CSV table of C-alpha atoms in Angstrom, one decimal:
chain,number,residue,atom,x,y,z
A,1,MET,CA,5.5,-15.8,25.7
A,2,LEU,CA,3.3,-15.0,22.7
A,3,SER,CA,1.3,-17.8,21.2
A,4,ASP,CA,1.3,-18.3,17.5
A,5,ASP,CA,-2.4,-17.7,16.6
A,6,TRP,CA,-1.8,-17.0,12.9
A,7,HIS,CA,-4.2,-19.0,10.7
A,8,LEU,CA,-3.1,-19.3,7.1
A,9,THR,CA,-5.0,-20.1,3.9
A,10,GLU,CA,-4.5,-19.9,0.1
A,11,ASP,CA,-8.1,-19.2,-0.6
A,12,VAL,CA,-8.9,-15.4,-0.8
A,13,ASP,CA,-12.6,-16.0,-0.5
A,14,ASP,CA,-12.3,-18.0,2.7
A,15,PHE,CA,-9.9,-15.5,4.1
A,16,LEU,CA,-12.2,-12.5,3.4
A,17,ALA,CA,-15.2,-14.4,4.8
A,18,ARG,CA,-13.3,-14.7,8.1
A,19,ALA,CA,-11.4,-11.4,8.1
A,20,GLY,CA,-13.6,-9.1,6.0
A,21,ASP,CA,-15.4,-7.6,9.0
A,22,PHE,CA,-12.2,-6.7,10.7
A,23,LEU,CA,-10.8,-5.0,7.6
A,24,CYS,CA,-14.0,-3.0,7.1
A,25,SER,CA,-14.2,-2.0,10.8
A,26,ARG,CA,-11.4,0.6,10.0
A,27,ALA,CA,-11.8,1.1,6.3
A,28,ALA,CA,-9.6,4.2,6.1
A,29,LEU,CA,-6.6,2.6,7.9
A,30,HIS,CA,-7.1,-0.7,5.9
A,31,ASN,CA,-7.6,1.1,2.6
A,32,THR,CA,-4.6,-0.6,0.9
A,33,PRO,CA,-5.3,-4.2,2.0
A,34,LEU,CA,-9.0,-3.8,1.0
A,35,THR,CA,-8.0,-2.6,-2.4
A,36,ASP,CA,-5.3,-5.3,-3.0
A,37,LEU,CA,-7.6,-8.1,-1.8
A,38,GLU,CA,-10.5,-7.0,-3.9
A,39,LYS,CA,-8.2,-7.1,-7.0
A,40,LEU,CA,-7.0,-10.6,-6.0
A,41,GLN,CA,-10.7,-11.7,-5.8
A,42,VAL,CA,-11.4,-10.3,-9.2
A,43,ARG,CA,-8.3,-12.1,-10.7
A,44,LYS,CA,-9.4,-15.3,-9.1
A,45,ALA,CA,-12.9,-15.0,-10.6
A,46,ALA,CA,-11.3,-14.3,-14.0
A,47,ASP,CA,-9.2,-17.5,-13.7
A,48,HIS,CA,-6.0,-15.6,-13.2
A,49,GLU,CA,-3.3,-17.4,-11.3
A,50,THR,CA,-3.7,-16.7,-7.6
A,51,ALA,CA,-2.8,-20.2,-6.2
A,52,SER,CA,0.7,-19.0,-5.0
A,53,CYS,CA,-0.8,-16.2,-2.8
A,54,VAL,CA,-0.9,-16.7,1.0
A,55,PHE,CA,-3.3,-15.0,3.4
A,56,GLY,CA,-3.2,-15.0,7.2
A,57,ARG,CA,-5.2,-13.7,10.1
A,58,LEU,CA,-4.1,-13.2,13.7
A,59,GLU,CA,-6.8,-14.3,16.2
A,60,SER,CA,-7.1,-13.7,19.9
A,61,ALA,CA,-10.1,-14.6,22.0
A,62,GLY,CA,-12.0,-15.5,18.9
A,63,GLU,CA,-11.5,-12.1,17.2
A,64,VAL,CA,-9.3,-11.1,14.3
A,65,ARG,CA,-6.6,-8.7,15.5
A,66,ALA,CA,-4.5,-8.3,12.3
A,67,VAL,CA,-4.0,-9.8,8.9
A,68,PHE,CA,-1.3,-10.3,6.2
A,69,TYR,CA,-1.3,-11.2,2.6
A,70,LEU,CA,1.6,-12.3,0.4
A,71,THR,CA,1.0,-12.1,-3.3
A,72,ALA,CA,2.6,-14.0,-6.2
A,73,ARG,CA,4.7,-11.0,-7.0
A,74,GLY,CA,6.2,-11.0,-3.5
A,75,ARG,CA,4.2,-8.1,-2.0
A,76,LEU,CA,3.7,-8.6,1.7
A,77,GLY,CA,0.9,-6.4,3.1
A,78,LEU,CA,0.4,-6.1,6.8
A,79,THR,CA,-2.2,-4.4,9.0
A,80,PRO,CA,-0.8,-2.9,12.2
A,81,LEU,CA,0.6,-5.7,14.4
A,82,PRO,CA,0.5,-5.9,18.2
A,83,ALA,CA,3.9,-5.7,20.0
A,84,GLY,CA,6.1,-8.7,19.4
A,85,GLN,CA,4.0,-10.2,16.6
A,86,THR,CA,6.4,-9.2,13.8
A,87,GLU,CA,8.8,-11.7,15.4
A,88,VAL,CA,6.1,-14.5,15.4
A,89,LEU,CA,5.1,-13.8,11.9
A,90,ALA,CA,8.6,-13.6,10.5
A,91,ALA,CA,9.4,-16.9,12.2
A,92,ARG,CA,6.3,-18.5,10.7
A,93,LEU,CA,6.9,-17.3,7.2
A,94,ALA,CA,10.6,-18.2,7.3
A,95,ALA,CA,9.8,-21.7,8.5
A,96,LEU,CA,7.4,-22.2,5.6
A,97,GLY,CA,10.1,-21.1,3.1
A,98,HIS,CA,8.4,-17.8,1.9
A,99,CYS,CA,10.6,-15.0,0.6
A,100,PRO,CA,8.7,-11.8,0.2
A,101,ALA,CA,10.2,-9.2,-2.1
A,102,HIS,CA,9.0,-6.3,0.0
A,103,VAL,CA,6.8,-5.4,2.9
A,104,VAL,CA,4.3,-2.5,3.0
A,105,ALA,CA,2.6,-1.5,6.2
A,106,ASP,CA,2.2,1.3,8.7
A,107,HIS,CA,5.6,2.8,9.6
A,108,ASP,CA,6.1,1.0,12.9
A,109,THR,CA,4.9,-2.4,11.6
A,110,ALA,CA,6.9,-2.2,8.4
A,111,GLY,CA,10.1,-1.3,10.2
A,112,GLY,CA,9.5,-3.9,12.9
A,113,PHE,CA,8.9,-6.6,10.4
A,114,ALA,CA,12.0,-5.7,8.4
A,115,GLU,CA,14.1,-6.0,11.5
A,116,SER,CA,12.5,-9.3,12.4
A,117,TRP,CA,12.9,-10.7,8.9
A,118,GLN,CA,16.6,-9.8,8.9
A,119,ARG,CA,17.1,-11.7,12.1
A,120,TYR,CA,15.5,-14.8,10.7
A,121,THR,CA,16.8,-14.8,7.2
A,122,SER,CA,19.8,-12.4,7.1
A,123,ALA,CA,18.0,-10.5,4.3
A,124,ALA,CA,19.0,-6.8,4.0
A,125,SER,CA,16.2,-4.3,3.9
A,126,VAL,CA,16.1,-1.0,2.1
A,127,LEU,CA,13.5,1.7,2.7
A,128,PHE,CA,12.1,2.4,-0.8
A,129,TRP,CA,8.7,4.0,-0.2
A,130,ARG,CA,6.8,6.0,2.4
A,131,THR,CA,3.7,8.0,2.4
A,132,HIS,CA,1.0,9.6,4.6
A,133,LEU,CA,-2.6,8.3,4.6
A,134,TYR,CA,-5.4,10.9,4.8
A,135,ARG,CA,-9.2,10.7,5.1
A,136,LEU,CA,-11.7,13.5,4.6
A,137,GLY,CA,-12.8,15.0,7.9
A,138,THR,CA,-15.1,18.1,7.8
A,139,LEU,CA,-15.2,19.4,4.2
A,140,THR,CA,-14.1,23.0,4.1
A,141,PRO,CA,-14.8,24.5,0.7
A,142,PRO,CA,-12.2,27.1,-0.3
A,143,ARG,CA,-13.2,30.7,-0.1
A,144,PRO,CA,-13.1,32.2,-2.6
A,145,SER,CA,-13.8,29.3,-4.9
A,146,PRO,CA,-11.0,28.6,-7.3
A,147,ALA,CA,-11.3,29.3,-10.9
A,148,GLY,CA,-12.0,26.3,-13.2
A,149,ARG,CA,-14.0,23.1,-13.0
A,150,GLY,CA,-13.6,19.4,-12.5
A,151,ARG,CA,-13.8,17.0,-15.5
A,152,LEU,CA,-13.8,13.2,-15.5
A,153,THR,CA,-11.0,11.9,-17.7
A,154,GLY,CA,-11.8,10.0,-20.9
A,155,GLY,CA,-10.1,8.2,-23.6
A,156,ARG,CA,-8.4,11.3,-25.0
A,157,ASP,CA,-6.7,11.8,-21.6
A,158,ARG,CA,-5.3,8.3,-21.2
A,159,GLU,CA,-1.8,9.2,-22.4
A,160,GLN,CA,-1.6,12.1,-19.9
A,161,VAL,CA,-2.9,10.0,-17.0
A,162,VAL,CA,-0.5,7.2,-17.7
A,163,ARG,CA,2.4,9.6,-18.0
A,164,TRP,CA,1.6,11.4,-14.7
A,165,CYS,CA,1.0,8.1,-12.8
A,166,ARG,CA,4.3,6.8,-14.1
A,167,GLU,CA,6.1,10.0,-13.0
A,168,PHE,CA,4.4,9.6,-9.6
A,169,CYS,CA,5.8,6.0,-9.3
A,170,VAL,CA,9.3,7.2,-10.2
A,171,ASP,CA,9.1,10.0,-7.6
A,172,VAL,CA,8.0,7.7,-4.7
A,173,GLY,CA,10.0,4.6,-5.8
A,174,GLU,CA,7.0,2.4,-6.5
A,175,ARG,CA,8.8,-0.2,-8.6
A,176,SER,CA,6.0,-2.8,-9.0
A,177,SER,CA,3.5,-0.4,-10.6
A,178,LEU,CA,6.3,1.2,-12.7
A,179,ASP,CA,7.3,-2.2,-14.1
A,180,MET,CA,3.7,-2.9,-15.0
A,181,ILE,CA,3.2,0.4,-16.7
A,182,ASP,CA,6.4,0.0,-18.7
A,183,ALA,CA,5.4,-3.5,-19.7
A,184,GLY,CA,2.1,-2.2,-21.1
A,185,SER,CA,0.1,-3.7,-18.3
A,186,TRP,CA,-1.6,-0.5,-17.2
A,187,GLU,CA,-4.8,-2.3,-16.3
A,188,GLU,CA,-3.0,-4.6,-13.9
A,189,SER,CA,-1.3,-1.7,-12.1
A,190,ARG,CA,-2.9,-0.2,-9.0
A,191,PHE,CA,-4.1,2.7,-11.1
A,192,GLY,CA,-5.8,0.7,-13.8
A,193,ASP,CA,-9.2,0.5,-12.2
A,194,ARG,CA,-9.4,4.0,-10.9
A,195,ARG,CA,-11.3,7.0,-12.2
A,196,PHE,CA,-9.4,10.3,-12.5
A,197,THR,CA,-10.7,13.8,-12.4
A,198,PHE,CA,-8.8,16.8,-13.9
A,199,TRP,CA,-9.4,20.2,-12.4
A,200,GLU,CA,-9.0,22.6,-15.2
A,201,THR,CA,-8.4,26.3,-14.8
A,202,PRO,CA,-8.9,28.8,-17.6
A,203,GLU,CA,-5.1,28.5,-18.1
A,204,GLY,CA,-5.4,24.7,-18.3
A,205,ILE,CA,-3.3,24.0,-15.1
A,206,PRO,CA,-4.1,20.8,-12.3
A,207,THR,CA,-3.7,22.2,-8.8
A,208,SER,CA,-1.2,21.3,-6.1
A,209,ASN,CA,-1.8,18.4,-3.8
A,210,ALA,CA,-1.6,20.8,-0.8
A,211,LEU,CA,-5.2,21.6,-1.7
A,212,TYR,CA,-6.3,18.3,0.1
A,213,GLN,CA,-5.4,19.5,3.5
A,214,ARG,CA,-7.0,22.9,3.0
A,215,LEU,CA,-10.2,21.1,2.1
A,216,GLY,CA,-10.3,19.2,5.3
A,217,TYR,CA,-8.4,16.0,4.9
A,218,VAL,CA,-6.8,14.8,8.1
A,219,ARG,CA,-3.8,12.5,8.6
A,220,VAL,CA,-4.6,8.9,9.6
A,221,ALA,CA,-1.2,7.2,9.6
A,222,ASP,CA,2.3,7.0,8.1
A,223,PHE,CA,3.2,4.1,5.9
A,224,ALA,CA,6.5,2.7,4.7
A,225,GLY,CA,7.8,0.0,2.4
A,226,TYR,CA,11.0,-2.0,2.7
A,227,ARG,CA,12.5,-4.0,-0.1
A,228,PHE,CA,14.4,-7.2,0.8
A,229,SER,CA,17.7,-8.4,-0.7
A,230,TYR,CA,18.7,-12.0,0.0
A,231,ASP,CA,22.3,-11.7,-1.3
A,232,ALA,CA,23.6,-8.7,0.6
A,233,PRO,CA,25.9,-8.8,3.6
A,234,ARG,CA,24.2,-9.7,6.9
A,235,GLY,CA,23.0,-6.9,9.1
A,236,ARG,CA,22.7,-4.2,6.4
A,237,ARG,CA,19.6,-2.0,6.7
A,238,VAL,CA,19.3,1.1,4.7
A,239,GLY,CA,16.8,3.9,5.0
A,240,ALA,CA,16.0,4.4,8.6
A,241,ALA,CA,17.9,7.7,8.8
A,242,ALA,CA,16.0,8.9,5.7
A,243,TRP,CA,12.7,8.4,7.6
A,244,ARG,CA,14.0,10.2,10.7
A,245,ASP,CA,15.3,13.3,9.0
A,246,GLY,CA,11.8,14.2,7.8
A,247,ARG,CA,12.8,15.0,4.3
A,248,SER,CA,10.0,13.4,2.2
A,249,ARG,CA,7.7,14.0,-0.7
A,250,ARG,CA,4.2,14.5,0.4
A,251,ASN,CA,1.9,12.2,-1.5
A,252,PRO,CA,-1.8,12.7,-2.3
A,253,PRO,CA,-4.3,11.0,0.1
A,254,SER,CA,-5.6,7.5,-0.7
A,255,PRO,CA,-9.1,7.4,-2.0
């Protein structure tokens, strides 16, 4: 029988003081949690409302093995969980009355939690997002070098950047960022604090994302997101077949 070793807090600073080393130990794999948690720290420092967020760490033999965070917007982020721990976590969150809007994690963890959450709450789950995470291995400059040059975007490029990021959100079903962009809250979206570079050819065209793999980016993990519905018929789960059939849009690597 698995023991419930999840330790919960509502203080992001306390959470990172205890779990930060674990997250940084595999910075590529934990790229999304590190980014999300840094944003929550910034919002707390700026007196934004973060009191309704919940953070948890799974400990075993005095070491952190996994973490979760549940934001005020209902985003449940998970690092890879050991076998059986999706059941333990789902039971704990359900008992505390939490109702995440969606879960985002590596493919196996996200799917496992969606199934566990359905058993405890009868919530239907829909696969709404999936992507591949890449990291740079050995840089392999293209030969011959492509025509053109890189250029950091500036104020005159903002409209183009916003438009392309919005189109990306539509393509991959990223509802939360899409809603923020449409509401005029670009800075609050996950794109708002990033720096963008355009690669401009003499004809003025950005290149295909396939370039990343040719430059030496290697695949780290597959990720998925499941959205929860609390008023659908019991037992309904949509999207698993879509994952298995392999028909997906390849997304650019995380920074």
